[in-house]
Amino acid sequence: MKNTESASPQVCQIIHIPEKPSFLPHLQPTVNVLASVIEPKDANTLVRKLNQIAPLENLQHVKRVRKKCIDEGKPQLSLLLCLAVENDGEVDGMPYEIREIVKSYQLSTFITKVCKYAATSKEEWEEQCKLWPTSYHPPTYNISGITGFSEEESQSVFGFMRHTINLATSSIGQVVNAAVIVDPSTKQVIASACDQVIFSGGLENEVSKEGSFSNYLENLKASNLENQQMSLLDGSIGDSKHLTNNVACVHPWQWAMQSSGSWHPMRHAAIVAIEHSAARDLQLFPDYNALSPLKKQKIKESDFKSNGHSYQSIRPYLCTGYDIYLAWEPCAMCAMALVHQRVRRIFFSSPNSNAGALGSVHRLQGERSLNHHYAVFRVMLPEEVFRNKVV
């Protein structure tokens, strides 16, 4: 899904990063499984036994039984027994419990392929079922913005991302990550911050301001910006490592290699912005601490505008309903912190091939075991935004 804004010679783009890598339907990765043709009368008993001794923990989208018609419409059932075990490149292993079932029911086993990942589209699902039947469940939660952005929303997203990139490149000779938390209902900046893993007078890391995206830094320093900003444009960490050494999410373990200096390994831009947001809430809602934790958790995004209340009259629960803009794709620590904060959408400009947790290395947004999920987008801006100072 892409939303674009005309800009010569390039365009602005908002690209949705899905929960799982996208594949052409006919090129989906597969795994080998052990299966057998069975008698229909044994199907229920065998399925119950196999679900106990050999559950398909990583293949829950794959159906255990395949039914097809053979001669004169006679049904034939095939049962998926277990993953095929590979020894020295040869697929032959079979767990003891499976061997006992094969022996008891006199099964004739064979190796076949099933798709490794659950389908993310109907086209993928139809292609999967050509190998072995799978289930397809469209997303049950709806996060506004996944299906498209209006022109007004797009302009707002591009503006906030420009603001974020300006923050990330505002220190002379340094590129750091920047985070801007935004209330999309009012288009107001709730909090903003840069990396604070290095405590140095040369880095302007203490950034926290409230206002609209038009309130950019007034005194953006122009020195050495072109190379810094172009590294954000192409995300080429390898070619610009000397420029990105201080981007905390790109090099999350760099602090461990420092023998001296003032370092704080957890003060990444997103973490500091969350801290600033919490400090803002404490200032605006000083009486909120009197509420019990249970009452705090009952405050939901839908409650903010009910009964005549607004965001300004009821303190939000953490960052529920907010968006966050990041110059660089967050690492696993920051991405998980944003899950706990109930952030609604994450926008980043540059991918993080070293430690990115939202598409480049991992895809935390696709982890079904989490109790909150956000939508993730990469925002591509025209080249001139990075070559020139855009304020």
Short mmCIF file of N, CA and C in Angstrom, two decimals, residues 49-219:
data_model
loop_
_atom_site.label_atom_id
_atom_site.label_comp_id
_atom_site.label_asym_id
_atom_site.label_seq_id
_atom_site.Cartn_x
_atom_site.Cartn_y
_atom_site.Cartn_z
N LYS A 49 -4.87 -37.79 18.47
CA LYS A 49 -3.59 -38.30 18.97
C LYS A 49 -2.43 -37.43 18.52
N LEU A 50 -2.44 -37.04 17.25
CA LEU A 50 -1.33 -36.25 16.72
C LEU A 50 -1.29 -34.85 17.33
N ASN A 51 -2.46 -34.29 17.62
CA ASN A 51 -2.49 -32.97 18.24
C ASN A 51 -1.87 -32.99 19.64
N GLN A 52 -1.86 -34.16 20.26
CA GLN A 52 -1.26 -34.29 21.59
C GLN A 52 0.23 -34.57 21.51
N ILE A 53 0.65 -35.46 20.62
CA ILE A 53 2.06 -35.89 20.61
C ILE A 53 2.91 -35.11 19.62
N ALA A 54 2.29 -34.51 18.61
CA ALA A 54 3.07 -33.78 17.60
C ALA A 54 2.29 -32.56 17.12
N PRO A 55 2.00 -31.61 18.03
CA PRO A 55 1.25 -30.42 17.60
C PRO A 55 2.04 -29.60 16.59
N LEU A 56 1.34 -28.96 15.68
CA LEU A 56 1.98 -28.15 14.64
C LEU A 56 2.15 -26.72 15.17
N GLU A 57 3.06 -26.56 16.12
CA GLU A 57 3.18 -25.28 16.82
C GLU A 57 3.54 -24.13 15.89
N ASN A 58 4.40 -24.36 14.94
CA ASN A 58 4.83 -23.30 14.03
C ASN A 58 4.13 -23.36 12.68
N LEU A 59 3.15 -24.25 12.57
CA LEU A 59 2.40 -24.39 11.32
C LEU A 59 0.90 -24.43 11.62
N GLN A 60 0.47 -23.54 12.50
CA GLN A 60 -0.93 -23.58 12.90
C GLN A 60 -1.88 -23.18 11.78
N HIS A 61 -1.36 -22.56 10.74
CA HIS A 61 -2.20 -22.21 9.59
C HIS A 61 -2.44 -23.40 8.67
N VAL A 62 -1.68 -24.47 8.86
CA VAL A 62 -1.79 -25.65 7.99
C VAL A 62 -2.83 -26.60 8.56
N LYS A 63 -3.73 -27.05 7.72
CA LYS A 63 -4.75 -28.01 8.15
C LYS A 63 -4.15 -29.41 8.23
N ARG A 64 -4.62 -30.15 9.20
CA ARG A 64 -4.04 -31.47 9.45
C ARG A 64 -4.45 -32.48 8.38
N VAL A 65 -5.63 -32.32 7.83
CA VAL A 65 -6.17 -33.31 6.89
C VAL A 65 -6.40 -32.67 5.53
N ARG A 66 -6.01 -33.38 4.50
CA ARG A 66 -6.28 -32.95 3.13
C ARG A 66 -7.24 -33.94 2.48
N LYS A 67 -8.27 -33.40 1.87
CA LYS A 67 -9.27 -34.25 1.21
C LYS A 67 -9.28 -33.95 -0.27
N LYS A 68 -9.23 -34.97 -1.07
CA LYS A 68 -9.36 -34.79 -2.51
C LYS A 68 -10.10 -35.98 -3.11
N CYS A 69 -10.67 -35.77 -4.25
CA CYS A 69 -11.45 -36.82 -4.91
C CYS A 69 -10.57 -37.56 -5.92
N ILE A 70 -10.69 -38.86 -5.90
CA ILE A 70 -9.93 -39.67 -6.86
C ILE A 70 -10.91 -40.34 -7.81
N ASP A 71 -10.72 -41.58 -8.15
CA ASP A 71 -11.53 -42.27 -9.15
C ASP A 71 -13.01 -42.23 -8.80
N GLU A 72 -13.78 -41.76 -9.78
CA GLU A 72 -15.24 -41.75 -9.69
C GLU A 72 -15.72 -40.96 -8.47
N GLY A 73 -15.00 -39.91 -8.12
CA GLY A 73 -15.42 -39.03 -7.04
C GLY A 73 -15.23 -39.58 -5.66
N LYS A 74 -14.49 -40.68 -5.52
CA LYS A 74 -14.26 -41.28 -4.22
C LYS A 74 -13.31 -40.39 -3.43
N PRO A 75 -13.66 -40.01 -2.18
CA PRO A 75 -12.78 -39.13 -1.39
C PRO A 75 -11.55 -39.88 -0.88
N GLN A 76 -10.45 -39.16 -0.87
CA GLN A 76 -9.21 -39.70 -0.30
C GLN A 76 -8.69 -38.70 0.74
N LEU A 77 -8.41 -39.20 1.93
CA LEU A 77 -7.90 -38.34 3.01
C LEU A 77 -6.41 -38.59 3.22
N SER A 78 -5.67 -37.49 3.31
CA SER A 78 -4.26 -37.57 3.66
C SER A 78 -4.06 -36.81 4.97
N LEU A 79 -3.22 -37.36 5.84
CA LEU A 79 -3.02 -36.78 7.17
C LEU A 79 -1.58 -36.30 7.32
N LEU A 80 -1.42 -35.07 7.80
CA LEU A 80 -0.09 -34.53 8.08
C LEU A 80 0.35 -35.07 9.44
N LEU A 81 1.44 -35.82 9.44
CA LEU A 81 1.90 -36.45 10.67
C LEU A 81 2.79 -35.53 11.50
N CYS A 82 3.83 -35.00 10.86
CA CYS A 82 4.78 -34.16 11.58
C CYS A 82 5.73 -33.51 10.58
N LEU A 83 6.57 -32.60 11.07
CA LEU A 83 7.63 -32.05 10.24
C LEU A 83 8.61 -33.16 9.90
N ALA A 84 9.09 -33.15 8.68
CA ALA A 84 10.11 -34.12 8.28
C ALA A 84 11.45 -33.69 8.84
N VAL A 85 12.17 -34.62 9.44
CA VAL A 85 13.46 -34.33 10.04
C VAL A 85 14.55 -34.57 9.01
N GLU A 86 15.47 -33.61 8.90
CA GLU A 86 16.56 -33.72 7.94
C GLU A 86 17.84 -34.12 8.66
N ASN A 87 18.47 -35.16 8.16
CA ASN A 87 19.76 -35.62 8.67
C ASN A 87 20.77 -35.65 7.54
N ASP A 88 21.80 -34.79 7.67
CA ASP A 88 22.84 -34.71 6.63
C ASP A 88 22.25 -34.46 5.25
N GLY A 89 21.26 -33.56 5.22
CA GLY A 89 20.68 -33.17 3.94
C GLY A 89 19.62 -34.12 3.44
N GLU A 90 19.39 -35.26 4.14
CA GLU A 90 18.39 -36.22 3.71
C GLU A 90 17.22 -36.19 4.69
N VAL A 91 16.02 -36.20 4.11
CA VAL A 91 14.81 -36.17 4.93
C VAL A 91 14.38 -37.59 5.23
N ASP A 92 14.56 -38.00 6.50
CA ASP A 92 14.21 -39.40 6.79
C ASP A 92 13.73 -39.62 8.21
N GLY A 93 14.05 -38.75 9.14
CA GLY A 93 13.77 -39.01 10.54
C GLY A 93 12.29 -39.04 10.86
N MET A 94 11.95 -39.81 11.90
CA MET A 94 10.57 -39.91 12.35
C MET A 94 10.58 -40.14 13.86
N PRO A 95 9.90 -39.28 14.63
CA PRO A 95 9.87 -39.47 16.09
C PRO A 95 9.28 -40.82 16.46
N TYR A 96 9.65 -41.30 17.65
CA TYR A 96 9.21 -42.62 18.10
C TYR A 96 7.69 -42.73 18.14
N GLU A 97 7.03 -41.71 18.70
CA GLU A 97 5.57 -41.77 18.81
C GLU A 97 4.89 -41.85 17.44
N ILE A 98 5.46 -41.16 16.47
CA ILE A 98 4.90 -41.20 15.12
C ILE A 98 5.11 -42.58 14.51
N ARG A 99 6.29 -43.17 14.75
CA ARG A 99 6.55 -44.52 14.22
C ARG A 99 5.55 -45.52 14.78
N GLU A 100 5.19 -45.36 16.06
CA GLU A 100 4.22 -46.28 16.68
C GLU A 100 2.85 -46.15 16.01
N ILE A 101 2.44 -44.91 15.71
CA ILE A 101 1.15 -44.71 15.04
C ILE A 101 1.20 -45.29 13.63
N VAL A 102 2.28 -45.05 12.93
CA VAL A 102 2.43 -45.59 11.57
C VAL A 102 2.34 -47.11 11.59
N LYS A 103 3.00 -47.70 12.59
CA LYS A 103 2.98 -49.16 12.70
C LYS A 103 1.59 -49.69 13.08
N SER A 104 0.94 -49.02 14.03
CA SER A 104 -0.36 -49.50 14.50
C SER A 104 -1.43 -49.43 13.41
N TYR A 105 -1.41 -48.35 12.61
CA TYR A 105 -2.44 -48.16 11.59
C TYR A 105 -1.97 -48.56 10.20
N GLN A 106 -0.77 -49.16 10.15
CA GLN A 106 -0.20 -49.64 8.88
C GLN A 106 -0.25 -48.55 7.80
N LEU A 107 0.30 -47.42 8.15
CA LEU A 107 0.30 -46.27 7.24
C LEU A 107 1.49 -46.33 6.29
N SER A 108 1.28 -45.79 5.12
CA SER A 108 2.35 -45.67 4.12
C SER A 108 2.68 -44.18 3.99
N THR A 109 3.82 -43.80 4.51
CA THR A 109 4.17 -42.38 4.60
C THR A 109 4.82 -41.86 3.32
N PHE A 110 4.71 -40.55 3.16
CA PHE A 110 5.38 -39.88 2.04
C PHE A 110 5.75 -38.47 2.49
N ILE A 111 6.71 -37.87 1.79
CA ILE A 111 7.16 -36.50 2.07
C ILE A 111 6.46 -35.54 1.11
N THR A 112 5.93 -34.45 1.65
CA THR A 112 5.33 -33.42 0.81
C THR A 112 5.70 -32.05 1.37
N LYS A 113 5.29 -31.02 0.68
CA LYS A 113 5.62 -29.65 1.09
C LYS A 113 4.36 -28.90 1.50
N VAL A 114 4.54 -28.05 2.51
CA VAL A 114 3.48 -27.11 2.90
C VAL A 114 4.10 -25.73 3.01
N CYS A 115 3.29 -24.71 2.92
CA CYS A 115 3.81 -23.35 3.01
C CYS A 115 4.18 -23.01 4.45
N LYS A 116 5.32 -22.36 4.62
CA LYS A 116 5.90 -22.11 5.93
C LYS A 116 5.15 -21.06 6.73
N TYR A 117 4.59 -20.05 6.03
CA TYR A 117 3.96 -18.93 6.72
C TYR A 117 2.48 -18.85 6.36
N ALA A 118 1.70 -18.30 7.28
CA ALA A 118 0.28 -18.08 7.02
C ALA A 118 0.10 -17.07 5.90
N ALA A 119 -0.93 -17.25 5.11
CA ALA A 119 -1.20 -16.35 3.99
C ALA A 119 -1.59 -14.97 4.50
N THR A 120 -1.09 -13.93 3.84
CA THR A 120 -1.47 -12.56 4.18
C THR A 120 -2.46 -11.98 3.18
N SER A 121 -2.79 -12.74 2.16
CA SER A 121 -3.77 -12.30 1.17
C SER A 121 -4.49 -13.51 0.62
N LYS A 122 -5.62 -13.25 -0.01
CA LYS A 122 -6.39 -14.35 -0.59
C LYS A 122 -5.62 -15.02 -1.71
N GLU A 123 -4.82 -14.22 -2.45
CA GLU A 123 -4.02 -14.78 -3.55
C GLU A 123 -2.98 -15.74 -3.02
N GLU A 124 -2.33 -15.37 -1.91
CA GLU A 124 -1.35 -16.28 -1.30
C GLU A 124 -2.03 -17.56 -0.82
N TRP A 125 -3.19 -17.40 -0.21
CA TRP A 125 -3.90 -18.57 0.32
C TRP A 125 -4.29 -19.54 -0.80
N GLU A 126 -4.78 -19.01 -1.90
CA GLU A 126 -5.17 -19.89 -3.02
C GLU A 126 -3.97 -20.66 -3.56
N GLU A 127 -2.80 -20.00 -3.58
CA GLU A 127 -1.60 -20.67 -4.06
C GLU A 127 -1.14 -21.72 -3.05
N GLN A 128 -1.28 -21.44 -1.77
CA GLN A 128 -0.88 -22.39 -0.74
C GLN A 128 -1.68 -23.68 -0.82
N CYS A 129 -2.97 -23.53 -1.07
CA CYS A 129 -3.85 -24.70 -1.08
C CYS A 129 -3.57 -25.64 -2.25
N LYS A 130 -2.80 -25.19 -3.21
CA LYS A 130 -2.40 -26.09 -4.30
C LYS A 130 -1.42 -27.14 -3.80
N LEU A 131 -0.66 -26.80 -2.73
CA LEU A 131 0.27 -27.76 -2.13
C LEU A 131 -0.42 -28.58 -1.06
N TRP A 132 -1.06 -27.88 -0.12
CA TRP A 132 -1.74 -28.52 1.01
C TRP A 132 -2.70 -27.47 1.58
N PRO A 133 -3.88 -27.87 2.01
CA PRO A 133 -4.86 -26.87 2.49
C PRO A 133 -4.37 -26.12 3.73
N THR A 134 -4.60 -24.82 3.73
CA THR A 134 -4.28 -23.97 4.87
C THR A 134 -5.50 -23.12 5.19
N SER A 135 -5.45 -22.44 6.31
CA SER A 135 -6.54 -21.52 6.67
C SER A 135 -6.09 -20.10 6.40
N TYR A 136 -7.03 -19.22 6.13
CA TYR A 136 -6.74 -17.81 5.88
C TYR A 136 -7.65 -16.96 6.74
N HIS A 137 -7.05 -16.13 7.56
CA HIS A 137 -7.81 -15.25 8.45
C HIS A 137 -7.38 -13.81 8.18
N PRO A 138 -8.23 -13.04 7.51
CA PRO A 138 -7.90 -11.62 7.32
C PRO A 138 -7.73 -10.94 8.68
N PRO A 139 -6.96 -9.86 8.75
CA PRO A 139 -6.76 -9.16 10.03
C PRO A 139 -8.09 -8.80 10.68
N THR A 140 -8.21 -9.10 11.97
CA THR A 140 -9.46 -8.83 12.68
C THR A 140 -9.46 -7.46 13.33
N TYR A 141 -8.29 -6.83 13.45
CA TYR A 141 -8.23 -5.49 14.03
C TYR A 141 -8.01 -4.48 12.91
N ASN A 142 -8.57 -3.32 13.06
CA ASN A 142 -8.51 -2.30 12.02
C ASN A 142 -7.85 -1.05 12.57
N ILE A 143 -6.65 -0.76 12.07
CA ILE A 143 -5.94 0.44 12.48
C ILE A 143 -6.09 1.46 11.37
N SER A 144 -6.67 2.60 11.70
CA SER A 144 -6.91 3.62 10.70
C SER A 144 -5.61 4.00 10.00
N GLY A 145 -5.66 4.06 8.69
CA GLY A 145 -4.49 4.46 7.94
C GLY A 145 -3.89 3.35 7.12
N ILE A 146 -4.14 2.08 7.47
CA ILE A 146 -3.55 0.98 6.73
C ILE A 146 -4.10 0.95 5.31
N THR A 147 -5.36 1.24 5.15
CA THR A 147 -5.98 1.13 3.83
C THR A 147 -5.81 2.39 2.99
N GLY A 148 -5.17 3.40 3.52
CA GLY A 148 -4.95 4.60 2.72
C GLY A 148 -5.00 5.87 3.54
N PHE A 149 -4.38 6.91 3.03
CA PHE A 149 -4.35 8.21 3.68
C PHE A 149 -4.99 9.23 2.76
N SER A 150 -5.75 10.12 3.35
CA SER A 150 -6.29 11.23 2.57
C SER A 150 -5.16 12.20 2.25
N GLU A 151 -5.42 13.14 1.36
CA GLU A 151 -4.40 14.13 1.01
C GLU A 151 -3.98 14.93 2.24
N GLU A 152 -4.95 15.30 3.07
CA GLU A 152 -4.63 16.06 4.27
C GLU A 152 -3.79 15.24 5.23
N GLU A 153 -4.15 13.96 5.42
CA GLU A 153 -3.37 13.09 6.30
C GLU A 153 -1.96 12.89 5.78
N SER A 154 -1.83 12.72 4.46
CA SER A 154 -0.50 12.53 3.86
C SER A 154 0.38 13.74 4.11
N GLN A 155 -0.16 14.94 3.89
CA GLN A 155 0.62 16.15 4.10
C GLN A 155 1.06 16.26 5.56
N SER A 156 0.20 15.87 6.48
CA SER A 156 0.54 15.90 7.89
C SER A 156 1.68 14.93 8.19
N VAL A 157 1.59 13.71 7.66
CA VAL A 157 2.63 12.71 7.87
C VAL A 157 3.97 13.20 7.32
N PHE A 158 3.96 13.74 6.10
CA PHE A 158 5.21 14.23 5.50
C PHE A 158 5.79 15.37 6.32
N GLY A 159 4.93 16.25 6.83
CA GLY A 159 5.41 17.36 7.62
C GLY A 159 6.05 16.92 8.93
N PHE A 160 5.40 16.00 9.63
CA PHE A 160 5.98 15.51 10.87
C PHE A 160 7.29 14.76 10.63
N MET A 161 7.37 14.03 9.51
CA MET A 161 8.62 13.31 9.23
C MET A 161 9.75 14.28 8.90
N ARG A 162 9.44 15.37 8.19
CA ARG A 162 10.47 16.39 7.95
C ARG A 162 10.97 16.95 9.28
N HIS A 163 10.04 17.21 10.18
CA HIS A 163 10.40 17.71 11.50
C HIS A 163 11.33 16.73 12.21
N THR A 164 11.01 15.45 12.13
CA THR A 164 11.81 14.41 12.79
C THR A 164 13.22 14.35 12.21
N ILE A 165 13.33 14.41 10.88
CA ILE A 165 14.64 14.36 10.25
C ILE A 165 15.46 15.59 10.60
N ASN A 166 14.81 16.74 10.68
CA ASN A 166 15.52 17.94 11.10
C ASN A 166 16.12 17.76 12.50
N LEU A 167 15.36 17.16 13.40
CA LEU A 167 15.87 16.90 14.74
C LEU A 167 17.07 15.95 14.70
N ALA A 168 16.97 14.91 13.87
CA ALA A 168 18.02 13.89 13.82
C ALA A 168 19.33 14.43 13.27
N THR A 169 19.27 15.47 12.45
CA THR A 169 20.48 15.98 11.79
C THR A 169 20.85 17.37 12.26
N SER A 170 20.36 17.77 13.42
CA SER A 170 20.57 19.14 13.87
C SER A 170 21.86 19.34 14.64
N SER A 171 22.57 18.26 14.94
CA SER A 171 23.83 18.38 15.66
C SER A 171 24.99 18.39 14.68
N ILE A 172 25.91 19.33 14.85
CA ILE A 172 27.03 19.47 13.92
C ILE A 172 27.88 18.21 13.95
N GLY A 173 28.08 17.63 12.76
CA GLY A 173 28.95 16.48 12.62
C GLY A 173 28.37 15.18 13.16
N GLN A 174 27.11 15.16 13.58
CA GLN A 174 26.54 13.97 14.18
C GLN A 174 25.17 13.67 13.56
N VAL A 175 24.90 12.38 13.41
CA VAL A 175 23.55 11.92 13.07
C VAL A 175 23.08 11.07 14.23
N VAL A 176 21.93 11.39 14.79
CA VAL A 176 21.35 10.59 15.86
C VAL A 176 19.93 10.23 15.45
N ASN A 177 19.32 9.36 16.22
CA ASN A 177 17.92 9.08 15.96
C ASN A 177 17.07 10.13 16.66
N ALA A 178 15.91 10.40 16.09
CA ALA A 178 14.98 11.35 16.68
C ALA A 178 13.60 10.72 16.72
N ALA A 179 12.83 11.08 17.74
CA ALA A 179 11.47 10.56 17.92
C ALA A 179 10.53 11.71 18.21
N VAL A 180 9.38 11.70 17.54
CA VAL A 180 8.36 12.73 17.74
C VAL A 180 7.02 12.01 17.97
N ILE A 181 6.45 12.19 19.15
CA ILE A 181 5.15 11.59 19.48
C ILE A 181 4.06 12.62 19.16
N VAL A 182 3.05 12.17 18.42
CA VAL A 182 2.03 13.08 17.89
C VAL A 182 0.64 12.57 18.24
N ASP A 183 -0.22 13.48 18.62
CA ASP A 183 -1.65 13.17 18.77
C ASP A 183 -2.31 13.42 17.42
N PRO A 184 -2.67 12.37 16.66
CA PRO A 184 -3.20 12.57 15.31
C PRO A 184 -4.57 13.24 15.28
N SER A 185 -5.30 13.19 16.40
CA SER A 185 -6.63 13.80 16.41
C SER A 185 -6.55 15.32 16.42
N THR A 186 -5.47 15.84 17.00
CA THR A 186 -5.30 17.29 17.07
C THR A 186 -4.10 17.79 16.27
N LYS A 187 -3.32 16.83 15.74
CA LYS A 187 -2.10 17.15 14.98
C LYS A 187 -1.14 17.99 15.83
N GLN A 188 -1.03 17.62 17.08
CA GLN A 188 -0.14 18.31 18.01
C GLN A 188 1.01 17.39 18.42
N VAL A 189 2.19 17.96 18.51
CA VAL A 189 3.35 17.23 19.02
C VAL A 189 3.22 17.11 20.53
N ILE A 190 3.21 15.89 21.04
CA ILE A 190 3.11 15.64 22.47
C ILE A 190 4.50 15.71 23.11
N ALA A 191 5.49 15.11 22.47
CA ALA A 191 6.85 15.11 22.99
C ALA A 191 7.80 14.76 21.87
N SER A 192 9.03 15.21 21.98
CA SER A 192 10.06 14.86 21.00
C SER A 192 11.39 14.76 21.69
N ALA A 193 12.30 13.96 21.11
CA ALA A 193 13.59 13.76 21.75
C ALA A 193 14.57 13.17 20.74
N CYS A 194 15.85 13.28 21.06
CA CYS A 194 16.91 12.63 20.31
C CYS A 194 17.60 11.62 21.22
N ASP A 195 18.47 10.80 20.63
CA ASP A 195 19.24 9.85 21.42
C ASP A 195 19.98 10.56 22.54
N GLN A 196 20.04 9.90 23.69
CA GLN A 196 20.80 10.44 24.83
C GLN A 196 21.74 9.38 25.41
N VAL A 197 22.18 8.45 24.57
CA VAL A 197 23.10 7.43 25.07
C VAL A 197 24.46 8.04 25.35
N ILE A 198 24.82 9.13 24.63
CA ILE A 198 26.07 9.83 24.88
C ILE A 198 25.74 11.14 25.56
N PHE A 199 26.38 11.40 26.69
CA PHE A 199 26.20 12.68 27.36
C PHE A 199 27.39 13.56 27.04
N SER A 200 27.16 14.45 26.09
CA SER A 200 28.23 15.32 25.63
C SER A 200 27.67 16.69 25.35
N GLY A 201 28.43 17.73 25.67
CA GLY A 201 27.96 19.09 25.43
C GLY A 201 27.79 19.40 23.97
N GLY A 202 28.44 18.60 23.10
CA GLY A 202 28.36 18.88 21.67
C GLY A 202 27.09 18.39 21.04
N LEU A 203 26.34 17.54 21.74
CA LEU A 203 25.11 17.00 21.18
C LEU A 203 23.92 17.66 21.84
N GLU A 204 23.00 18.14 21.04
CA GLU A 204 21.80 18.79 21.57
C GLU A 204 20.72 17.74 21.72
N ASN A 205 20.84 16.93 22.78
CA ASN A 205 19.94 15.81 22.95
C ASN A 205 18.70 16.17 23.74
N GLU A 206 18.75 17.23 24.52
CA GLU A 206 17.60 17.56 25.35
C GLU A 206 16.57 18.32 24.51
N VAL A 207 15.73 17.56 23.81
CA VAL A 207 14.73 18.17 22.95
C VAL A 207 13.36 17.69 23.39
N SER A 208 12.52 18.58 23.80
CA SER A 208 11.15 18.22 24.16
C SER A 208 10.30 19.46 24.01
N LYS A 209 9.44 19.44 22.99
CA LYS A 209 8.61 20.61 22.79
C LYS A 209 7.23 20.19 22.33
N GLU A 210 6.28 21.04 22.55
CA GLU A 210 4.90 20.75 22.22
C GLU A 210 4.43 21.77 21.20
N GLY A 211 3.69 21.34 20.20
CA GLY A 211 3.20 22.25 19.17
C GLY A 211 2.93 21.51 17.89
N SER A 212 2.59 22.22 16.82
CA SER A 212 2.29 21.59 15.55
C SER A 212 3.57 21.35 14.78
N PHE A 213 3.49 20.59 13.68
CA PHE A 213 4.70 20.25 12.94
C PHE A 213 5.31 21.45 12.25
N SER A 214 4.64 22.57 12.20
CA SER A 214 5.22 23.77 11.60
C SER A 214 6.22 24.43 12.54
N ASN A 215 6.24 23.98 13.84
CA ASN A 215 7.18 24.55 14.81
C ASN A 215 8.51 23.82 14.74
N TYR A 216 9.23 23.96 13.66
CA TYR A 216 10.52 23.29 13.50
C TYR A 216 11.59 24.02 14.29
N LEU A 217 12.76 23.41 14.34
CA LEU A 217 13.89 24.07 14.98
C LEU A 217 14.20 25.37 14.24
N GLU A 218 14.31 26.46 14.97
CA GLU A 218 14.51 27.75 14.33
C GLU A 218 15.94 27.94 13.84
N ASN A 219 16.88 27.30 14.52
CA ASN A 219 18.28 27.53 14.20
C ASN A 219 18.95 26.24 13.75
#
